[in-house]
Amino acid sequence: MLVLVAPGQGAQTPGFLTDWLALPGAADRVAAWSDAIGLDLAHYGTKADADEIRDTSVAQPLLVAAGILSAAALGDIADLAPGAVAGHSVGEFTAAAFAGVLDDTAAVSLVRRRGLAMAEAAAVTETGMSALLGGDPEVSVAHLEKLGLTPANMNGAGQIVAAGTMEQLAALSEDKPEGVRKVVALKVAGAFHTQHMAPAVDKLAQAAKTLTPADPKVTYVSNKDGQAVASGAEVLERLVGQVANPVRWDRCMETFQELGVTALIEVCPGGTLTGLAKRALPGVKTLALKSPADLDAARELVAEHAQQA
């Protein structure tokens, strides 16, 4: 069974969209999305520097656009026939497009509103996120709570992401939980998936009211609890609420395993989620779409999966 996944914020790097835009029809699609949201996605995906694409209001629609574009280059979702789709944080919007809950333009447009609302919320207090590598999850979570931090991403495979004020994160760097090898600051502009993002939830909820979601055409696995969600309305409701709730990617991977995953493809800019899967899902074949050069190998993996089915 193939699972198609989409990465979250922090996966972007300068120029990562350049080669994808050279594919037939890609530049036109991105131009149409850019017009719809009032943001030059092609510029930010090809010419902008790391600081520019770190901006939450830019990074989020850029990531969703890249994910949709790279999946389309791989093939029609109906032909790929994934057994499940999921996304990490903002990647959930990409997955919602894969599942047919939102059309591509609606997904990019709503996530632009999300990014703007989260950037506004993040500007109130200087906050950020840091990844903890290694250690026991229970010990780490208790330590984070003692420092006033939130375990915003429970990523599995020995990785937790803490979120909070810069002062709290500095204290974490000086006082790591027992067993944690390293604390790594992430390339994000706020404490996402925490109470700091509560103001953004209300604004996103208002924007979501203008949409009519469809029920998922393939199994959609939610960050909230790792459960499959069959209602489009509930998917949309969860997309709104997840802005201020922790990401349970560990539970998403548990669900993949329960569903019988044999292969996992991560859309552009892939790498993060395949890395987690290699450690948490032994025996599952993984592939990250980093550039169009990866498409042939990805198609082979899809074909292999289809033969197994």
PDB file of C-alpha atoms in Angstrom:
ATOM      1  CA  MET A   1       0.000   0.000   0.000  1.00  0.00           C
ATOM      2  CA  LEU A   2       1.301   3.409  -1.015  1.00  0.00           C
ATOM      3  CA  VAL A   3       1.055   6.427   1.283  1.00  0.00           C
ATOM      4  CA  LEU A   4       1.539   9.907  -0.182  1.00  0.00           C
ATOM      5  CA  VAL A   5       2.702  12.531   2.326  1.00  0.00           C
ATOM      6  CA  ALA A   6       3.471  16.261   2.268  1.00  0.00           C
ATOM      7  CA  PRO A   7       6.082  18.058   4.414  1.00  0.00           C
ATOM      8  CA  GLY A   8       5.555  21.041   6.692  1.00  0.00           C
ATOM      9  CA  GLN A   9       7.171  24.392   7.231  1.00  0.00           C
ATOM     10  CA  GLY A  10      10.939  24.408   7.495  1.00  0.00           C
ATOM     11  CA  ALA A  11      11.370  22.015   4.561  1.00  0.00           C
ATOM     12  CA  GLN A  12      11.739  24.889   2.080  1.00  0.00           C
ATOM     13  CA  THR A  13      15.154  25.962   0.759  1.00  0.00           C
ATOM     14  CA  PRO A  14      16.110  28.801  -1.625  1.00  0.00           C
ATOM     15  CA  GLY A  15      15.439  27.956  -5.260  1.00  0.00           C
ATOM     16  CA  PHE A  16      13.752  24.617  -4.550  1.00  0.00           C
ATOM     17  CA  LEU A  17      10.959  25.270  -7.072  1.00  0.00           C
ATOM     18  CA  THR A  18      13.258  26.170 -10.004  1.00  0.00           C
ATOM     19  CA  ASP A  19      13.512  22.783 -11.718  1.00  0.00           C
ATOM     20  CA  TRP A  20       9.830  21.992 -11.169  1.00  0.00           C
ATOM     21  CA  LEU A  21       8.785  25.155 -12.994  1.00  0.00           C
ATOM     22  CA  ALA A  22      10.599  23.936 -16.105  1.00  0.00           C
ATOM     23  CA  LEU A  23       8.123  21.052 -16.492  1.00  0.00           C
ATOM     24  CA  PRO A  24       5.371  21.443 -19.114  1.00  0.00           C
ATOM     25  CA  GLY A  25       2.460  23.511 -17.819  1.00  0.00           C
ATOM     26  CA  ALA A  26       3.980  24.033 -14.373  1.00  0.00           C
ATOM     27  CA  ALA A  27       4.753  27.732 -14.746  1.00  0.00           C
ATOM     28  CA  ASP A  28       1.201  28.437 -15.917  1.00  0.00           C
ATOM     29  CA  ARG A  29      -0.326  26.614 -12.947  1.00  0.00           C
ATOM     30  CA  VAL A  30       1.876  28.470 -10.485  1.00  0.00           C
ATOM     31  CA  ALA A  31       1.105  31.786 -12.197  1.00  0.00           C
ATOM     32  CA  ALA A  32      -2.633  31.126 -11.834  1.00  0.00           C
ATOM     33  CA  TRP A  33      -2.244  30.321  -8.122  1.00  0.00           C
ATOM     34  CA  SER A  34      -0.087  33.437  -7.702  1.00  0.00           C
ATOM     35  CA  ASP A  35      -2.811  35.588  -9.238  1.00  0.00           C
ATOM     36  CA  ALA A  36      -5.434  33.977  -7.001  1.00  0.00           C
ATOM     37  CA  ILE A  37      -3.586  34.780  -3.774  1.00  0.00           C
ATOM     38  CA  GLY A  38      -1.719  37.961  -4.713  1.00  0.00           C
ATOM     39  CA  LEU A  39       1.728  36.456  -4.136  1.00  0.00           C
ATOM     40  CA  ASP A  40       4.430  35.735  -6.737  1.00  0.00           C
ATOM     41  CA  LEU A  41       5.086  32.087  -5.918  1.00  0.00           C
ATOM     42  CA  ALA A  42       7.499  31.636  -8.822  1.00  0.00           C
ATOM     43  CA  HIS A  43       9.699  34.454  -7.522  1.00  0.00           C
ATOM     44  CA  TYR A  44       9.761  33.114  -3.980  1.00  0.00           C
ATOM     45  CA  GLY A  45      10.368  29.556  -5.159  1.00  0.00           C
ATOM     46  CA  THR A  46      13.279  30.469  -7.429  1.00  0.00           C
ATOM     47  CA  LYS A  47      14.937  33.777  -6.501  1.00  0.00           C
ATOM     48  CA  ALA A  48      14.118  34.548  -2.859  1.00  0.00           C
ATOM     49  CA  ASP A  49      16.677  33.973  -0.115  1.00  0.00           C
ATOM     50  CA  ALA A  50      16.266  31.887   3.027  1.00  0.00           C
ATOM     51  CA  ASP A  51      14.992  34.776   5.145  1.00  0.00           C
ATOM     52  CA  GLU A  52      12.323  35.720   2.607  1.00  0.00           C
ATOM     53  CA  ILE A  53      10.903  32.201   2.393  1.00  0.00           C
ATOM     54  CA  ARG A  54      11.083  31.797   6.153  1.00  0.00           C
ATOM     55  CA  ASP A  55       8.231  34.320   6.346  1.00  0.00           C
ATOM     56  CA  THR A  56       5.237  32.250   7.419  1.00  0.00           C
ATOM     57  CA  SER A  57       2.836  34.010   5.066  1.00  0.00           C
ATOM     58  CA  VAL A  58       5.106  33.118   2.133  1.00  0.00           C
ATOM     59  CA  ALA A  59       6.380  29.688   3.167  1.00  0.00           C
ATOM     60  CA  GLN A  60       2.981  28.099   3.661  1.00  0.00           C
ATOM     61  CA  PRO A  61       1.396  28.711   0.236  1.00  0.00           C
ATOM     62  CA  LEU A  62       4.773  28.054  -1.390  1.00  0.00           C
ATOM     63  CA  LEU A  63       5.012  24.614   0.228  1.00  0.00           C
ATOM     64  CA  VAL A  64       1.460  23.655  -0.660  1.00  0.00           C
ATOM     65  CA  ALA A  65       1.906  24.808  -4.256  1.00  0.00           C
ATOM     66  CA  ALA A  66       5.156  22.828  -4.553  1.00  0.00           C
ATOM     67  CA  GLY A  67       3.560  19.707  -3.121  1.00  0.00           C
ATOM     68  CA  ILE A  68       0.596  19.819  -5.481  1.00  0.00           C
ATOM     69  CA  LEU A  69       2.841  20.591  -8.455  1.00  0.00           C
ATOM     70  CA  SER A  70       5.262  17.731  -7.782  1.00  0.00           C
ATOM     71  CA  ALA A  71       2.477  15.208  -7.217  1.00  0.00           C
ATOM     72  CA  ALA A  72       0.840  16.250 -10.491  1.00  0.00           C
ATOM     73  CA  ALA A  73       4.167  15.675 -12.262  1.00  0.00           C
ATOM     74  CA  LEU A  74       4.221  12.152 -10.821  1.00  0.00           C
ATOM     75  CA  GLY A  75       0.751  11.380 -12.119  1.00  0.00           C
ATOM     76  CA  ASP A  76      -2.964  11.762 -11.535  1.00  0.00           C
ATOM     77  CA  ILE A  77      -3.881  10.891  -7.950  1.00  0.00           C
ATOM     78  CA  ALA A  78      -6.508   8.437  -9.198  1.00  0.00           C
ATOM     79  CA  ASP A  79      -3.828   6.618 -11.206  1.00  0.00           C
ATOM     80  CA  LEU A  80      -1.336   6.658  -8.336  1.00  0.00           C
ATOM     81  CA  ALA A  81      -4.086   5.148  -6.162  1.00  0.00           C
ATOM     82  CA  PRO A  82      -2.513   5.821  -2.771  1.00  0.00           C
ATOM     83  CA  GLY A  83      -3.999   3.851   0.089  1.00  0.00           C
ATOM     84  CA  ALA A  84      -3.764   6.960   2.261  1.00  0.00           C
ATOM     85  CA  VAL A  85      -2.623  10.584   2.199  1.00  0.00           C
ATOM     86  CA  ALA A  86      -1.396  12.823   5.008  1.00  0.00           C
ATOM     87  CA  GLY A  87       0.604  15.973   5.569  1.00  0.00           C
ATOM     88  CA  HIS A  88       2.680  17.354   8.389  1.00  0.00           C
ATOM     89  CA  SER A  89       1.266  20.647   9.708  1.00  0.00           C
ATOM     90  CA  VAL A  90       0.728  22.912   6.681  1.00  0.00           C
ATOM     91  CA  GLY A  91       1.234  19.778   4.566  1.00  0.00           C
ATOM     92  CA  GLU A  92      -2.273  18.774   5.662  1.00  0.00           C
ATOM     93  CA  PHE A  93      -3.604  21.313   3.157  1.00  0.00           C
ATOM     94  CA  THR A  94      -1.610  19.618   0.404  1.00  0.00           C
ATOM     95  CA  ALA A  95      -3.026  16.272   1.500  1.00  0.00           C
ATOM     96  CA  ALA A  96      -6.549  17.741   1.509  1.00  0.00           C
ATOM     97  CA  ALA A  97      -6.022  18.662  -2.142  1.00  0.00           C
ATOM     98  CA  PHE A  98      -4.740  15.145  -2.898  1.00  0.00           C
ATOM     99  CA  ALA A  99      -7.857  13.677  -1.285  1.00  0.00           C
ATOM    100  CA  GLY A 100     -10.163  15.994  -3.234  1.00  0.00           C
ATOM    101  CA  VAL A 101     -11.475  17.684  -0.081  1.00  0.00           C
ATOM    102  CA  LEU A 102     -10.397  21.052  -1.512  1.00  0.00           C
ATOM    103  CA  ASP A 103      -9.540  21.876  -5.103  1.00  0.00           C
ATOM    104  CA  ASP A 104      -5.976  23.013  -5.742  1.00  0.00           C
ATOM    105  CA  THR A 105      -6.735  26.739  -5.903  1.00  0.00           C
ATOM    106  CA  ALA A 106      -8.891  26.609  -2.772  1.00  0.00           C
ATOM    107  CA  ALA A 107      -6.128  24.806  -0.879  1.00  0.00           C
ATOM    108  CA  VAL A 108      -3.481  27.360  -1.893  1.00  0.00           C
ATOM    109  CA  SER A 109      -5.832  30.270  -1.198  1.00  0.00           C
ATOM    110  CA  LEU A 110      -6.911  29.036   2.244  1.00  0.00           C
ATOM    111  CA  VAL A 111      -3.342  28.305   3.268  1.00  0.00           C
ATOM    112  CA  ARG A 112      -2.343  31.818   2.231  1.00  0.00           C
ATOM    113  CA  ARG A 113      -4.947  33.094   4.701  1.00  0.00           C
ATOM    114  CA  ARG A 114      -3.558  30.678   7.288  1.00  0.00           C
ATOM    115  CA  GLY A 115      -0.021  31.934   6.778  1.00  0.00           C
ATOM    116  CA  LEU A 116      -1.039  35.568   7.077  1.00  0.00           C
ATOM    117  CA  ALA A 117      -3.045  34.903  10.245  1.00  0.00           C
ATOM    118  CA  MET A 118      -0.238  32.885  11.832  1.00  0.00           C
ATOM    119  CA  ALA A 119       2.359  35.515  10.912  1.00  0.00           C
ATOM    120  CA  GLU A 120       0.191  38.148  12.581  1.00  0.00           C
ATOM    121  CA  ALA A 121      -0.192  35.993  15.700  1.00  0.00           C
ATOM    122  CA  ALA A 122       3.547  35.270  15.762  1.00  0.00           C
ATOM    123  CA  ALA A 123       4.345  38.999  15.663  1.00  0.00           C
ATOM    124  CA  VAL A 124       2.747  39.547  19.083  1.00  0.00           C
ATOM    125  CA  THR A 125       5.542  37.758  20.957  1.00  0.00           C
ATOM    126  CA  GLU A 126       8.939  36.557  19.708  1.00  0.00           C
ATOM    127  CA  THR A 127       8.542  32.806  19.585  1.00  0.00           C
ATOM    128  CA  GLY A 128      10.022  29.825  17.783  1.00  0.00           C
ATOM    129  CA  MET A 129      10.468  26.065  17.644  1.00  0.00           C
ATOM    130  CA  SER A 130      13.332  23.644  18.281  1.00  0.00           C
ATOM    131  CA  ALA A 131      13.670  19.931  17.553  1.00  0.00           C
ATOM    132  CA  LEU A 132      14.842  17.540  20.257  1.00  0.00           C
ATOM    133  CA  LEU A 133      16.807  14.597  18.906  1.00  0.00           C
ATOM    134  CA  GLY A 134      16.845  11.432  20.980  1.00  0.00           C
ATOM    135  CA  GLY A 135      15.678  10.860  24.515  1.00  0.00           C
ATOM    136  CA  ASP A 136      12.601   9.282  26.050  1.00  0.00           C
ATOM    137  CA  PRO A 137       9.365  11.053  24.987  1.00  0.00           C
ATOM    138  CA  GLU A 138       7.788  10.966  28.441  1.00  0.00           C
ATOM    139  CA  VAL A 139      10.918  12.377  30.079  1.00  0.00           C
ATOM    140  CA  SER A 140      11.262  15.055  27.400  1.00  0.00           C
ATOM    141  CA  VAL A 141       7.616  16.157  27.546  1.00  0.00           C
ATOM    142  CA  ALA A 142       7.754  16.518  31.319  1.00  0.00           C
ATOM    143  CA  HIS A 143      10.948  18.574  31.018  1.00  0.00           C
ATOM    144  CA  LEU A 144       9.424  20.835  28.353  1.00  0.00           C
ATOM    145  CA  GLU A 145       6.374  21.488  30.474  1.00  0.00           C
ATOM    146  CA  LYS A 146       8.614  22.395  33.389  1.00  0.00           C
ATOM    147  CA  LEU A 147      10.243  25.055  31.183  1.00  0.00           C
ATOM    148  CA  GLY A 148       6.858  26.337  30.023  1.00  0.00           C
ATOM    149  CA  LEU A 149       7.307  24.939  26.523  1.00  0.00           C
ATOM    150  CA  THR A 150       4.753  23.005  24.456  1.00  0.00           C
ATOM    151  CA  PRO A 151       5.568  19.674  22.748  1.00  0.00           C
ATOM    152  CA  ALA A 152       4.083  21.052  19.521  1.00  0.00           C
ATOM    153  CA  ASN A 153       5.145  18.223  17.198  1.00  0.00           C
ATOM    154  CA  MET A 154       5.329  14.632  18.382  1.00  0.00           C
ATOM    155  CA  ASN A 155       7.097  13.317  15.306  1.00  0.00           C
ATOM    156  CA  GLY A 156       7.996   9.807  16.393  1.00  0.00           C
ATOM    157  CA  ALA A 157      11.322   8.127  15.652  1.00  0.00           C
ATOM    158  CA  GLY A 158      12.833   9.840  18.700  1.00  0.00           C
ATOM    159  CA  GLN A 159      11.966  13.393  17.650  1.00  0.00           C
ATOM    160  CA  ILE A 160       9.873  15.988  19.475  1.00  0.00           C
ATOM    161  CA  VAL A 161       9.578  19.655  18.511  1.00  0.00           C
ATOM    162  CA  ALA A 162       9.253  22.153  21.331  1.00  0.00           C
ATOM    163  CA  ALA A 163       7.610  25.538  20.866  1.00  0.00           C
ATOM    164  CA  GLY A 164       7.462  28.671  22.972  1.00  0.00           C
ATOM    165  CA  THR A 165       9.118  32.019  23.569  1.00  0.00           C
ATOM    166  CA  MET A 166      12.724  32.583  22.549  1.00  0.00           C
ATOM    167  CA  GLU A 167      13.643  32.857  26.241  1.00  0.00           C
ATOM    168  CA  GLN A 168      12.092  29.465  26.939  1.00  0.00           C
ATOM    169  CA  LEU A 169      13.877  27.923  23.959  1.00  0.00           C
ATOM    170  CA  ALA A 170      17.189  29.412  25.096  1.00  0.00           C
ATOM    171  CA  ALA A 171      16.644  27.805  28.488  1.00  0.00           C
ATOM    172  CA  LEU A 172      16.021  24.482  26.731  1.00  0.00           C
ATOM    173  CA  SER A 173      19.325  24.738  24.882  1.00  0.00           C
ATOM    174  CA  GLU A 174      21.109  25.237  28.185  1.00  0.00           C
ATOM    175  CA  ASP A 175      19.129  22.548  29.992  1.00  0.00           C
ATOM    176  CA  LYS A 176      18.319  19.628  27.682  1.00  0.00           C
ATOM    177  CA  PRO A 177      16.122  16.754  28.888  1.00  0.00           C
ATOM    178  CA  GLU A 178      18.001  13.672  29.998  1.00  0.00           C
ATOM    179  CA  GLY A 179      18.953  11.511  27.010  1.00  0.00           C
ATOM    180  CA  VAL A 180      18.447  14.203  24.365  1.00  0.00           C
ATOM    181  CA  ARG A 181      21.479  14.335  22.081  1.00  0.00           C
ATOM    182  CA  LYS A 182      20.851  17.691  20.471  1.00  0.00           C
ATOM    183  CA  VAL A 183      18.455  20.643  20.334  1.00  0.00           C
ATOM    184  CA  VAL A 184      18.128  22.151  16.837  1.00  0.00           C
ATOM    185  CA  ALA A 185      16.422  25.501  16.150  1.00  0.00           C
ATOM    186  CA  LEU A 186      13.979  25.237  13.234  1.00  0.00           C
ATOM    187  CA  LYS A 187      13.581  27.630  10.302  1.00  0.00           C
ATOM    188  CA  VAL A 188      10.142  28.825  11.318  1.00  0.00           C
ATOM    189  CA  ALA A 189       8.885  32.211  12.441  1.00  0.00           C
ATOM    190  CA  GLY A 190       6.762  31.360  15.453  1.00  0.00           C
ATOM    191  CA  ALA A 191       5.524  28.875  18.048  1.00  0.00           C
ATOM    192  CA  PHE A 192       3.113  27.049  15.780  1.00  0.00           C
ATOM    193  CA  HIS A 193       0.606  24.537  17.137  1.00  0.00           C
ATOM    194  CA  THR A 194       0.512  26.228  20.548  1.00  0.00           C
ATOM    195  CA  GLN A 195      -1.712  28.690  22.400  1.00  0.00           C
ATOM    196  CA  HIS A 196       0.331  31.493  20.788  1.00  0.00           C
ATOM    197  CA  MET A 197      -1.569  30.744  17.561  1.00  0.00           C
ATOM    198  CA  ALA A 198      -5.080  30.958  19.044  1.00  0.00           C
ATOM    199  CA  PRO A 199      -5.868  34.315  17.327  1.00  0.00           C
ATOM    200  CA  ALA A 200      -5.118  32.712  13.944  1.00  0.00           C
ATOM    201  CA  VAL A 201      -7.692  29.973  14.516  1.00  0.00           C
ATOM    202  CA  ASP A 202     -10.579  32.451  14.568  1.00  0.00           C
ATOM    203  CA  LYS A 203      -9.433  34.159  11.357  1.00  0.00           C
ATOM    204  CA  LEU A 204      -8.931  30.869   9.548  1.00  0.00           C
ATOM    205  CA  ALA A 205     -12.342  29.666  10.683  1.00  0.00           C
ATOM    206  CA  GLN A 206     -13.938  32.728   9.091  1.00  0.00           C
ATOM    207  CA  ALA A 207     -12.094  32.086   5.817  1.00  0.00           C
ATOM    208  CA  ALA A 208     -13.091  28.407   5.856  1.00  0.00           C
ATOM    209  CA  LYS A 209     -16.773  29.309   6.015  1.00  0.00           C
ATOM    210  CA  THR A 210     -16.634  30.370   2.362  1.00  0.00           C
ATOM    211  CA  LEU A 211     -15.653  26.854   1.224  1.00  0.00           C
ATOM    212  CA  THR A 212     -17.706  23.727   0.530  1.00  0.00           C
ATOM    213  CA  PRO A 213     -15.427  20.750   1.159  1.00  0.00           C
ATOM    214  CA  ALA A 214     -15.970  17.371  -0.485  1.00  0.00           C
ATOM    215  CA  ASP A 215     -15.561  14.072   1.330  1.00  0.00           C
ATOM    216  CA  PRO A 216     -12.097  12.507   0.832  1.00  0.00           C
ATOM    217  CA  LYS A 217     -11.740  10.251  -2.203  1.00  0.00           C
ATOM    218  CA  VAL A 218      -8.867   8.410  -0.508  1.00  0.00           C
ATOM    219  CA  THR A 219      -8.118   7.762   3.155  1.00  0.00           C
ATOM    220  CA  TYR A 220      -7.100  11.033   4.809  1.00  0.00           C
ATOM    221  CA  VAL A 221      -5.056  10.681   8.008  1.00  0.00           C
ATOM    222  CA  SER A 222      -5.265  13.625  10.409  1.00  0.00           C
ATOM    223  CA  ASN A 223      -2.490  15.222  12.480  1.00  0.00           C
ATOM    224  CA  LYS A 224      -4.852  15.716  15.401  1.00  0.00           C
ATOM    225  CA  ASP A 225      -4.845  12.093  16.497  1.00  0.00           C
ATOM    226  CA  GLY A 226      -3.588   9.996  13.584  1.00  0.00           C
ATOM    227  CA  GLN A 227      -7.115   8.893  12.748  1.00  0.00           C
ATOM    228  CA  ALA A 228      -8.606   8.549   9.291  1.00  0.00           C
ATOM    229  CA  VAL A 229     -11.305  11.157   8.637  1.00  0.00           C
ATOM    230  CA  ALA A 230     -14.105  10.343   6.189  1.00  0.00           C
ATOM    231  CA  SER A 231     -16.006  13.648   6.242  1.00  0.00           C
ATOM    232  CA  GLY A 232     -14.835  16.652   4.235  1.00  0.00           C
ATOM    233  CA  ALA A 233     -16.469  18.997   6.716  1.00  0.00           C
ATOM    234  CA  GLU A 234     -14.537  17.383   9.546  1.00  0.00           C
ATOM    235  CA  VAL A 235     -11.270  17.543   7.595  1.00  0.00           C
ATOM    236  CA  LEU A 236     -11.788  21.285   7.128  1.00  0.00           C
ATOM    237  CA  GLU A 237     -12.680  21.740  10.797  1.00  0.00           C
ATOM    238  CA  ARG A 238      -9.503  19.913  11.797  1.00  0.00           C
ATOM    239  CA  LEU A 239      -7.385  21.980   9.400  1.00  0.00           C
ATOM    240  CA  VAL A 240      -8.590  25.089  11.211  1.00  0.00           C
ATOM    241  CA  GLY A 241      -8.090  23.752  14.734  1.00  0.00           C
ATOM    242  CA  GLN A 242      -4.646  22.261  14.098  1.00  0.00           C
ATOM    243  CA  VAL A 243      -3.144  25.739  13.931  1.00  0.00           C
ATOM    244  CA  ALA A 244      -3.144  25.819  17.751  1.00  0.00           C
ATOM    245  CA  ASN A 245      -3.007  22.078  18.514  1.00  0.00           C
ATOM    246  CA  PRO A 246       0.006  19.736  18.620  1.00  0.00           C
ATOM    247  CA  VAL A 247       0.894  17.671  15.542  1.00  0.00           C
ATOM    248  CA  ARG A 248       0.795  13.930  16.255  1.00  0.00           C
ATOM    249  CA  TRP A 249       2.841  12.636  13.350  1.00  0.00           C
ATOM    250  CA  ASP A 250       3.847   9.683  15.506  1.00  0.00           C
ATOM    251  CA  ARG A 251       0.223   8.546  15.518  1.00  0.00           C
ATOM    252  CA  CYS A 252      -0.110   9.180  11.788  1.00  0.00           C
ATOM    253  CA  MET A 253       2.754   6.753  11.163  1.00  0.00           C
ATOM    254  CA  GLU A 254       1.160   4.220  13.505  1.00  0.00           C
ATOM    255  CA  THR A 255      -1.990   4.441  11.392  1.00  0.00           C
ATOM    256  CA  PHE A 256       0.015   3.967   8.177  1.00  0.00           C
ATOM    257  CA  GLN A 257       1.403   0.786   9.715  1.00  0.00           C
ATOM    258  CA  GLU A 258      -2.040  -0.440  10.751  1.00  0.00           C
ATOM    259  CA  LEU A 259      -3.311   0.183   7.210  1.00  0.00           C
ATOM    260  CA  GLY A 260      -0.501  -1.963   5.815  1.00  0.00           C
ATOM    261  CA  VAL A 261       1.837   0.613   4.286  1.00  0.00           C
ATOM    262  CA  THR A 262       4.565  -0.844   2.064  1.00  0.00           C
ATOM    263  CA  ALA A 263       5.771   2.325   0.313  1.00  0.00           C
ATOM    264  CA  LEU A 264       5.802   6.027   1.189  1.00  0.00           C
ATOM    265  CA  ILE A 265       6.442   8.916  -1.194  1.00  0.00           C
ATOM    266  CA  GLU A 266       7.007  12.431   0.148  1.00  0.00           C
ATOM    267  CA  VAL A 267       6.227  15.250  -2.269  1.00  0.00           C
ATOM    268  CA  CYS A 268       8.451  18.300  -2.842  1.00  0.00           C
ATOM    269  CA  PRO A 269      10.382  19.530  -0.903  1.00  0.00           C
ATOM    270  CA  GLY A 270      10.729  16.002   0.444  1.00  0.00           C
ATOM    271  CA  GLY A 271      13.214  14.573   2.900  1.00  0.00           C
ATOM    272  CA  THR A 272      11.983  15.246   6.429  1.00  0.00           C
ATOM    273  CA  LEU A 273       9.092  12.784   6.561  1.00  0.00           C
ATOM    274  CA  THR A 274      10.931  10.047   4.690  1.00  0.00           C
ATOM    275  CA  GLY A 275      13.712  10.403   7.255  1.00  0.00           C
ATOM    276  CA  LEU A 276      11.239   9.837  10.078  1.00  0.00           C
ATOM    277  CA  ALA A 277       9.639   6.909   8.238  1.00  0.00           C
ATOM    278  CA  LYS A 278      12.967   5.162   7.730  1.00  0.00           C
ATOM    279  CA  ARG A 279      13.384   5.026  11.494  1.00  0.00           C
ATOM    280  CA  ALA A 280       9.784   4.458  12.576  1.00  0.00           C
ATOM    281  CA  LEU A 281       8.537   2.221   9.737  1.00  0.00           C
ATOM    282  CA  PRO A 282      11.291  -0.367   9.114  1.00  0.00           C
ATOM    283  CA  GLY A 283      10.819  -2.330   5.924  1.00  0.00           C
ATOM    284  CA  VAL A 284       8.720   0.373   4.244  1.00  0.00           C
ATOM    285  CA  LYS A 285      10.215   1.676   1.012  1.00  0.00           C
ATOM    286  CA  THR A 286      10.535   5.464   1.002  1.00  0.00           C
ATOM    287  CA  LEU A 287      11.250   8.115  -1.613  1.00  0.00           C
ATOM    288  CA  ALA A 288      11.449  11.907  -1.390  1.00  0.00           C
ATOM    289  CA  LEU A 289      10.607  14.058  -4.405  1.00  0.00           C
ATOM    290  CA  LYS A 290      13.342  16.664  -4.136  1.00  0.00           C
ATOM    291  CA  SER A 291      13.578  17.456  -7.841  1.00  0.00           C
ATOM    292  CA  PRO A 292      12.114  16.199 -11.136  1.00  0.00           C
ATOM    293  CA  ALA A 293      15.127  13.890 -11.342  1.00  0.00           C
ATOM    294  CA  ASP A 294      13.388  11.762  -8.691  1.00  0.00           C
ATOM    295  CA  LEU A 295      10.221  11.220 -10.742  1.00  0.00           C
ATOM    296  CA  ASP A 296      11.349   8.089 -12.585  1.00  0.00           C
ATOM    297  CA  ALA A 297      12.316   6.334  -9.370  1.00  0.00           C
ATOM    298  CA  ALA A 298       9.023   7.402  -7.823  1.00  0.00           C
ATOM    299  CA  ARG A 299       7.074   5.995 -10.767  1.00  0.00           C
ATOM    300  CA  GLU A 300       8.915   2.710 -10.376  1.00  0.00           C
ATOM    301  CA  LEU A 301       7.918   2.638  -6.729  1.00  0.00           C
ATOM    302  CA  VAL A 302       4.291   3.320  -7.658  1.00  0.00           C
ATOM    303  CA  ALA A 303       4.400   0.541 -10.254  1.00  0.00           C
ATOM    304  CA  GLU A 304       5.889  -1.860  -7.722  1.00  0.00           C
ATOM    305  CA  HIS A 305       3.152  -0.994  -5.274  1.00  0.00           C
ATOM    306  CA  ALA A 306       0.498  -1.504  -7.954  1.00  0.00           C
ATOM    307  CA  GLN A 307       1.876  -4.968  -8.679  1.00  0.00           C
ATOM    308  CA  GLN A 308       1.668  -5.821  -4.986  1.00  0.00           C
ATOM    309  CA  ALA A 309      -1.946  -4.676  -4.930  1.00  0.00           C
TER     310      ALA A 309
END
